Amino acid sequence: MRTSGIAATAGSDRTRPRGPRRSGRPDGTGTRRRPPFRVRLRRDWQLLVMAVPGFVILLVFSYVPIAGNVIAFQDYNPYVGDNPLDAFLGSQWIGFGQFQLLFEDPAFWHALANTLTITAFQLVFFFPLPIALAIMLHNLLSTRLRGFVQTVVYLPHFFSWVLVITFFTQMLGGAGMLAQTMREAGLEPWNIMSNPDTFILLVTAEAVWKDVGWGTIVFLAALSTIDTSQYEAAAADGAGRWRRLWHITLPGLRPVIVLLLILRLGDALSVGFEQFILQRDAVGREAAEVLDTFVYHFSIATGNYGYGAAAGLFKAAIGLCLILAANKVAHRLGERGLYSKS
């Protein structure tokens, strides 16, 4: 009877609900207090020293130049005073005068139209290619062949635009290999490198050759996180390759696709400077003038820095609006997007 009473007591103790476990110091006298700043500084000063160079670079090249946007509201004259600070403080304030001149300039609207056209074209015909290439590389069974293909397609990313355009000129130019082969065959060579009508195809092909391999890195990382048991279960249920792609692979890539698409839309008005400035004379200003080259030719080359700052500030504002709008649409579609409130 005594033993059964102890057992009953133990059983009642086991079934008795316990209160919440206290979190804090081992002695249970209270919550753990945060160490003072001096203690944390002595403990982590090596990490802080390591972070200083990156912080300085970010400050100097990303945050300090933001103050230069003020000249978009000035008739900025770099020769006022004895130093740049005197020129900055001594230039006349004209409010939105630079923006009024910018919006009345037909060359600006032409450059904006070219930029949006090229961005839309590359968004349709270039953005999906890294996804397709990543899926094909992921399905390769031979790891050695996969590594070789990745090395080959990654390599052009590290070439400068000067080298990329030189390569295309040697292959497709008027004196290039393709033109010489067509002449030997008695055919009229194609005008590719200097044809303004096909310039958008040319710059897209150059961008694909240079960056399509590099763009697969993020998608390959996302594919590696998909549970392989899902493919095995789908194959056991009779799902073919295309059904597994549609119902498993693409849904697994969807968050990454949405994120990169939002970032691409935020950078929609920046299609590149070097690639277009190097080919502008060959195809003409009507085909190759984009916002980046417009700022160079109508601001930096002429010394009208306030005008260029106004164009750059307009481009940044439109990019911010596109990011916010695309992120809002992503939330409406059930995706996390670039950021979320929760």
CSV table of C-alpha atoms in Angstrom, one decimal:
chain,number,residue,atom,x,y,z
A,1,MET,CA,0.0,0.0,0.0
A,2,ARG,CA,2.8,2.3,0.9
A,3,THR,CA,4.6,1.6,-2.4
A,4,SER,CA,1.4,2.1,-4.4
A,5,GLY,CA,0.9,5.5,-2.6
A,6,ILE,CA,4.4,6.6,-3.6
A,7,ALA,CA,3.7,5.5,-7.2
A,8,ALA,CA,0.4,7.3,-7.2
A,9,THR,CA,2.1,10.4,-5.8
A,10,ALA,CA,4.9,10.2,-8.5
A,11,GLY,CA,2.2,9.7,-11.1
A,12,SER,CA,0.3,12.7,-10.0
A,13,ASP,CA,3.6,14.7,-10.0
A,14,ARG,CA,4.2,13.6,-13.6
A,15,THR,CA,0.7,14.6,-14.7
A,16,ARG,CA,0.7,17.9,-12.9
A,17,PRO,CA,1.2,20.8,-15.3
A,18,ARG,CA,4.4,22.6,-14.8
A,19,GLY,CA,4.9,26.3,-15.0
A,20,PRO,CA,7.0,28.0,-17.7
A,21,ARG,CA,10.7,27.4,-17.4
A,22,ARG,CA,12.6,30.4,-16.2
A,23,SER,CA,15.2,31.7,-18.6
A,24,GLY,CA,18.1,33.6,-17.1
A,25,ARG,CA,21.1,33.0,-15.0
A,26,PRO,CA,21.9,29.5,-13.5
A,27,ASP,CA,21.0,30.6,-10.0
A,28,GLY,CA,17.6,31.6,-11.1
A,29,THR,CA,17.7,35.1,-9.5
A,30,GLY,CA,16.8,36.9,-12.7
A,31,THR,CA,17.3,37.4,-16.4
A,32,ARG,CA,20.8,37.6,-17.9
A,33,ARG,CA,22.0,41.1,-18.3
A,34,ARG,CA,23.8,42.4,-21.3
A,35,PRO,CA,27.5,43.0,-20.8
A,36,PRO,CA,28.5,46.7,-20.6
A,37,PHE,CA,29.8,48.4,-23.8
A,38,ARG,CA,33.4,48.5,-22.6
A,39,VAL,CA,33.3,44.7,-21.9
A,40,ARG,CA,31.9,44.0,-25.3
A,41,LEU,CA,34.4,46.3,-26.9
A,42,ARG,CA,37.4,44.5,-25.2
A,43,ARG,CA,35.9,41.2,-26.2
A,44,ASP,CA,35.1,41.9,-29.9
A,45,TRP,CA,37.6,44.6,-30.9
A,46,GLN,CA,39.4,42.3,-33.4
A,47,LEU,CA,36.1,41.8,-35.3
A,48,LEU,CA,35.4,45.5,-35.2
A,49,VAL,CA,38.8,46.2,-36.7
A,50,MET,CA,38.3,43.7,-39.4
A,51,ALA,CA,35.0,45.4,-40.3
A,52,VAL,CA,36.5,48.9,-40.5
A,53,PRO,CA,37.8,48.7,-44.1
A,54,GLY,CA,34.5,47.5,-45.5
A,55,PHE,CA,32.6,50.1,-43.5
A,56,VAL,CA,34.9,52.9,-44.8
A,57,ILE,CA,34.6,51.7,-48.4
A,58,LEU,CA,30.8,51.6,-48.1
A,59,LEU,CA,30.7,55.0,-46.5
A,60,VAL,CA,33.1,56.7,-49.0
A,61,PHE,CA,31.7,55.2,-52.2
A,62,SER,CA,28.0,54.7,-51.3
A,63,TYR,CA,26.8,57.2,-48.7
A,64,VAL,CA,29.1,60.2,-49.1
A,65,PRO,CA,28.2,60.6,-52.8
A,66,ILE,CA,24.5,60.9,-51.9
A,67,ALA,CA,25.3,64.5,-50.8
A,68,GLY,CA,26.3,65.2,-54.4
A,69,ASN,CA,22.6,65.0,-55.5
A,70,VAL,CA,22.2,68.5,-54.1
A,71,ILE,CA,23.8,69.9,-57.3
A,72,ALA,CA,20.7,68.7,-59.2
A,73,PHE,CA,19.0,71.7,-57.6
A,74,GLN,CA,21.9,74.1,-58.3
A,75,ASP,CA,23.5,75.8,-61.3
A,76,TYR,CA,26.7,74.1,-60.2
A,77,ASN,CA,29.9,75.8,-61.2
A,78,PRO,CA,33.0,73.8,-60.2
A,79,TYR,CA,35.2,76.9,-60.6
A,80,VAL,CA,33.6,79.0,-57.9
A,81,GLY,CA,35.9,79.3,-54.9
A,82,ASP,CA,39.2,77.7,-54.3
A,83,ASN,CA,38.1,74.2,-53.5
A,84,PRO,CA,35.2,71.8,-54.2
A,85,LEU,CA,33.5,72.8,-50.9
A,86,ASP,CA,33.4,76.5,-51.9
A,87,ALA,CA,32.0,75.5,-55.3
A,88,PHE,CA,29.4,73.4,-53.7
A,89,LEU,CA,28.4,76.2,-51.3
A,90,GLY,CA,28.8,79.1,-53.7
A,91,SER,CA,26.7,77.7,-56.6
A,92,GLN,CA,23.4,79.3,-57.3
A,93,TRP,CA,20.2,77.5,-56.2
A,94,ILE,CA,17.7,77.1,-59.0
A,95,GLY,CA,15.3,74.6,-57.5
A,96,PHE,CA,13.7,72.3,-60.1
A,97,GLY,CA,15.2,74.2,-63.0
A,98,GLN,CA,17.5,71.4,-64.1
A,99,PHE,CA,14.6,69.0,-64.1
A,100,GLN,CA,12.5,71.4,-66.2
A,101,LEU,CA,15.3,71.5,-68.8
A,102,LEU,CA,15.7,67.8,-68.6
A,103,PHE,CA,12.0,67.0,-69.3
A,104,GLU,CA,12.0,69.5,-72.1
A,105,ASP,CA,14.9,67.9,-73.8
A,106,PRO,CA,13.9,65.5,-76.7
A,107,ALA,CA,17.3,63.7,-76.4
A,108,PHE,CA,16.5,62.7,-72.8
A,109,TRP,CA,13.1,61.2,-73.8
A,110,HIS,CA,14.8,59.4,-76.7
A,111,ALA,CA,17.5,57.9,-74.4
A,112,LEU,CA,14.8,56.9,-71.9
A,113,ALA,CA,12.7,55.2,-74.6
A,114,ASN,CA,15.8,53.3,-75.8
A,115,THR,CA,16.7,52.3,-72.3
A,116,LEU,CA,13.2,50.9,-71.5
A,117,THR,CA,13.0,49.1,-74.9
A,118,ILE,CA,16.3,47.4,-74.3
A,119,THR,CA,15.4,46.5,-70.7
A,120,ALA,CA,12.1,45.0,-71.7
A,121,PHE,CA,13.7,43.0,-74.5
A,122,GLN,CA,16.4,41.6,-72.3
A,123,LEU,CA,13.9,40.9,-69.5
A,124,VAL,CA,12.0,38.6,-71.9
A,125,PHE,CA,14.8,37.0,-73.8
A,126,PHE,CA,17.7,37.1,-71.4
A,127,PHE,CA,16.3,36.8,-67.9
A,128,PRO,CA,14.9,33.2,-68.3
A,129,LEU,CA,18.1,31.8,-69.9
A,130,PRO,CA,20.1,31.5,-66.6
A,131,ILE,CA,17.1,29.6,-65.1
A,132,ALA,CA,17.1,27.1,-68.1
A,133,LEU,CA,20.8,26.7,-68.0
A,134,ALA,CA,20.8,26.1,-64.2
A,135,ILE,CA,18.1,23.4,-64.6
A,136,MET,CA,20.1,21.7,-67.4
A,137,LEU,CA,23.3,21.7,-65.4
A,138,HIS,CA,21.5,20.4,-62.3
A,139,ASN,CA,20.2,17.5,-64.3
A,140,LEU,CA,23.6,16.4,-65.5
A,141,LEU,CA,24.6,13.1,-63.9
A,142,SER,CA,28.3,13.4,-64.4
A,143,THR,CA,29.8,15.8,-61.9
A,144,ARG,CA,33.0,16.1,-64.0
A,145,LEU,CA,31.0,17.2,-67.1
A,146,ARG,CA,29.0,19.6,-65.0
A,147,GLY,CA,32.1,21.2,-63.5
A,148,PHE,CA,33.6,21.5,-67.0
A,149,VAL,CA,30.5,23.2,-68.4
A,150,GLN,CA,30.2,25.5,-65.5
A,151,THR,CA,33.8,26.6,-65.9
A,152,VAL,CA,33.3,27.3,-69.6
A,153,VAL,CA,30.1,29.3,-69.2
A,154,TYR,CA,31.4,31.2,-66.1
A,155,LEU,CA,34.6,32.4,-67.8
A,156,PRO,CA,33.2,35.2,-70.0
A,157,HIS,CA,31.9,37.0,-67.0
A,158,PHE,CA,35.4,37.9,-66.0
A,159,PHE,CA,36.2,39.5,-69.4
A,160,SER,CA,35.9,43.3,-69.7
A,161,TRP,CA,33.4,44.8,-72.2
A,162,VAL,CA,36.3,45.9,-74.3
A,163,LEU,CA,37.4,42.3,-74.8
A,164,VAL,CA,33.8,41.1,-75.3
A,165,ILE,CA,33.1,43.6,-78.1
A,166,THR,CA,36.5,42.9,-79.6
A,167,PHE,CA,35.7,39.2,-79.7
A,168,PHE,CA,32.3,39.9,-81.4
A,169,THR,CA,33.9,42.3,-83.9
A,170,GLN,CA,36.5,39.6,-84.9
A,171,MET,CA,33.7,37.1,-85.3
A,172,LEU,CA,30.9,39.1,-86.8
A,173,GLY,CA,32.4,42.4,-88.0
A,174,GLY,CA,32.9,43.5,-91.6
A,175,ALA,CA,36.5,42.0,-91.6
A,176,GLY,CA,35.6,39.2,-89.2
A,177,MET,CA,35.6,35.4,-89.7
A,178,LEU,CA,31.9,35.2,-90.6
A,179,ALA,CA,32.2,37.9,-93.3
A,180,GLN,CA,35.3,36.4,-94.8
A,181,THR,CA,33.7,33.0,-95.0
A,182,MET,CA,30.6,34.4,-96.7
A,183,ARG,CA,32.8,36.3,-99.2
A,184,GLU,CA,34.7,33.1,-100.0
A,185,ALA,CA,31.4,31.4,-100.6
A,186,GLY,CA,30.3,34.2,-103.0
A,187,LEU,CA,27.7,35.7,-100.6
A,188,GLU,CA,27.2,39.2,-99.5
A,189,PRO,CA,28.4,39.5,-95.8
A,190,TRP,CA,25.8,40.5,-93.2
A,191,ASN,CA,26.0,43.9,-91.6
A,192,ILE,CA,25.8,43.0,-87.9
A,193,MET,CA,28.2,45.1,-85.9
A,194,SER,CA,27.1,48.4,-87.5
A,195,ASN,CA,23.4,47.9,-88.2
A,196,PRO,CA,21.2,50.1,-86.0
A,197,ASP,CA,18.1,48.0,-86.8
A,198,THR,CA,19.6,44.9,-85.2
A,199,PHE,CA,21.6,46.6,-82.5
A,200,ILE,CA,19.2,45.5,-79.7
A,201,LEU,CA,19.8,41.8,-80.8
A,202,LEU,CA,23.5,42.4,-80.8
A,203,VAL,CA,23.8,43.9,-77.3
A,204,THR,CA,21.5,41.2,-75.9
A,205,ALA,CA,23.6,38.5,-77.5
A,206,GLU,CA,26.7,40.1,-76.0
A,207,ALA,CA,25.1,40.2,-72.6
A,208,VAL,CA,24.0,36.6,-72.8
A,209,TRP,CA,27.5,35.4,-73.8
A,210,LYS,CA,29.1,37.3,-71.0
A,211,ASP,CA,26.7,36.9,-68.1
A,212,VAL,CA,24.3,33.9,-68.6
A,213,GLY,CA,26.7,31.5,-67.0
A,214,TRP,CA,27.3,33.7,-64.0
A,215,GLY,CA,23.6,34.2,-63.5
A,216,THR,CA,23.1,30.5,-63.0
A,217,ILE,CA,25.0,30.5,-59.7
A,218,VAL,CA,22.1,31.7,-57.6
A,219,PHE,CA,19.6,29.3,-59.3
A,220,LEU,CA,22.0,26.3,-58.9
A,221,ALA,CA,22.2,27.1,-55.2
A,222,ALA,CA,18.4,27.3,-55.0
A,223,LEU,CA,18.1,23.9,-56.8
A,224,SER,CA,20.4,22.3,-54.3
A,225,THR,CA,17.9,23.1,-51.5
A,226,ILE,CA,15.0,21.2,-53.1
A,227,ASP,CA,14.5,17.9,-51.3
A,228,THR,CA,15.3,15.0,-53.7
A,229,SER,CA,12.7,12.8,-52.1
A,230,GLN,CA,10.0,14.9,-53.8
A,231,TYR,CA,11.4,13.9,-57.2
A,232,GLU,CA,11.5,10.3,-56.1
A,233,ALA,CA,8.0,10.3,-54.8
A,234,ALA,CA,6.7,12.1,-58.0
A,235,ALA,CA,8.5,9.5,-60.2
A,236,ALA,CA,7.0,6.7,-58.1
A,237,ASP,CA,3.6,8.2,-58.7
A,238,GLY,CA,4.2,8.2,-62.5
A,239,ALA,CA,5.1,11.8,-63.0
A,240,GLY,CA,7.2,12.4,-66.0
A,241,ARG,CA,10.2,14.7,-66.4
A,242,TRP,CA,8.1,17.7,-67.5
A,243,ARG,CA,5.6,17.3,-64.7
A,244,ARG,CA,8.4,17.1,-62.1
A,245,LEU,CA,9.9,20.3,-63.6
A,246,TRP,CA,6.5,22.1,-63.5
A,247,HIS,CA,5.3,21.0,-60.1
A,248,ILE,CA,8.6,20.6,-58.1
A,249,THR,CA,11.5,22.5,-59.7
A,250,LEU,CA,9.9,25.7,-60.8
A,251,PRO,CA,7.9,26.1,-57.5
A,252,GLY,CA,11.2,25.6,-55.6
A,253,LEU,CA,12.8,28.3,-57.7
A,254,ARG,CA,9.9,30.7,-57.6
A,255,PRO,CA,11.0,32.8,-54.5
A,256,VAL,CA,14.5,33.3,-56.0
A,257,ILE,CA,13.0,34.2,-59.4
A,258,VAL,CA,10.7,36.8,-57.8
A,259,LEU,CA,13.5,38.3,-55.8
A,260,LEU,CA,15.9,38.6,-58.7
A,261,LEU,CA,13.1,40.0,-60.9
A,262,ILE,CA,12.4,42.7,-58.4
A,263,LEU,CA,16.0,43.6,-58.2
A,264,ARG,CA,16.2,43.7,-62.0
A,265,LEU,CA,13.2,46.0,-62.3
A,266,GLY,CA,14.9,48.3,-59.8
A,267,ASP,CA,17.9,48.5,-62.1
A,268,ALA,CA,15.7,48.8,-65.2
A,269,LEU,CA,17.1,52.2,-66.2
A,270,SER,CA,20.7,51.1,-66.0
A,271,VAL,CA,21.5,48.8,-69.0
A,272,GLY,CA,25.2,49.5,-68.9
A,273,PHE,CA,27.7,52.2,-69.9
A,274,GLU,CA,30.8,50.6,-71.3
A,275,GLN,CA,28.9,48.3,-73.7
A,276,PHE,CA,27.0,51.1,-75.3
A,277,ILE,CA,29.7,53.8,-75.3
A,278,LEU,CA,32.1,51.5,-77.1
A,279,GLN,CA,29.5,50.8,-79.9
A,280,ARG,CA,27.8,54.2,-80.1
A,281,ASP,CA,29.8,55.5,-83.0
A,282,ALA,CA,29.4,52.3,-85.0
A,283,VAL,CA,25.6,52.2,-85.0
A,284,GLY,CA,24.8,55.9,-84.3
A,285,ARG,CA,23.3,57.8,-81.4
A,286,GLU,CA,19.7,57.0,-82.4
A,287,ALA,CA,20.2,53.3,-81.7
A,288,ALA,CA,22.8,53.3,-78.9
A,289,GLU,CA,21.9,56.3,-76.8
A,290,VAL,CA,20.7,55.2,-73.3
A,291,LEU,CA,20.5,57.1,-70.1
A,292,ASP,CA,24.0,56.3,-69.0
A,293,THR,CA,25.6,57.5,-72.2
A,294,PHE,CA,23.2,60.5,-72.2
A,295,VAL,CA,24.5,61.6,-68.8
A,296,TYR,CA,28.1,61.3,-70.1
A,297,HIS,CA,27.7,63.2,-73.3
A,298,PHE,CA,25.3,65.9,-72.1
A,299,SER,CA,26.7,66.4,-68.6
A,300,ILE,CA,30.2,65.2,-67.9
A,301,ALA,CA,31.6,66.0,-71.4
A,302,THR,CA,30.0,69.5,-71.4
A,303,GLY,CA,30.7,70.3,-67.7
A,304,ASN,CA,27.0,70.7,-66.9
A,305,TYR,CA,27.2,68.6,-63.8
A,306,GLY,CA,23.9,69.7,-62.3
A,307,TYR,CA,22.0,68.5,-65.5
A,308,GLY,CA,23.6,65.1,-65.2
A,309,ALA,CA,22.8,64.9,-61.5
A,310,ALA,CA,19.2,65.7,-62.2
A,311,ALA,CA,19.1,62.8,-64.7
A,312,GLY,CA,20.8,60.5,-62.3
A,313,LEU,CA,18.4,61.4,-59.5
A,314,PHE,CA,15.4,60.9,-61.8
A,315,LYS,CA,16.7,57.4,-62.7
A,316,ALA,CA,17.2,56.5,-59.0
A,317,ALA,CA,13.7,57.7,-58.1
A,318,ILE,CA,12.1,55.6,-60.9
A,319,GLY,CA,14.1,52.6,-59.9
A,320,LEU,CA,12.9,53.0,-56.3
A,321,CYS,CA,9.3,53.2,-57.4
A,322,LEU,CA,9.7,50.1,-59.6
A,323,ILE,CA,11.2,48.1,-56.6
A,324,LEU,CA,8.4,49.2,-54.3
A,325,ALA,CA,5.7,48.4,-56.9
A,326,ALA,CA,7.1,45.0,-57.8
A,327,ASN,CA,7.6,44.1,-54.2
A,328,LYS,CA,3.9,45.0,-53.5
A,329,VAL,CA,2.8,42.8,-56.4
A,330,ALA,CA,4.9,40.0,-55.0
A,331,HIS,CA,3.2,40.3,-51.7
A,332,ARG,CA,-0.2,40.2,-53.4
A,333,LEU,CA,0.8,36.9,-55.1
A,334,GLY,CA,1.8,35.3,-51.9
A,335,GLU,CA,5.6,35.7,-52.2
A,336,ARG,CA,7.9,37.3,-49.6
A,337,GLY,CA,9.6,39.5,-52.2
A,338,LEU,CA,12.6,41.7,-51.3
A,339,TYR,CA,11.3,42.5,-47.9
A,340,SER,CA,8.2,42.2,-45.8
A,341,LYS,CA,6.7,43.9,-42.8
A,342,SER,CA,6.6,40.7,-40.6
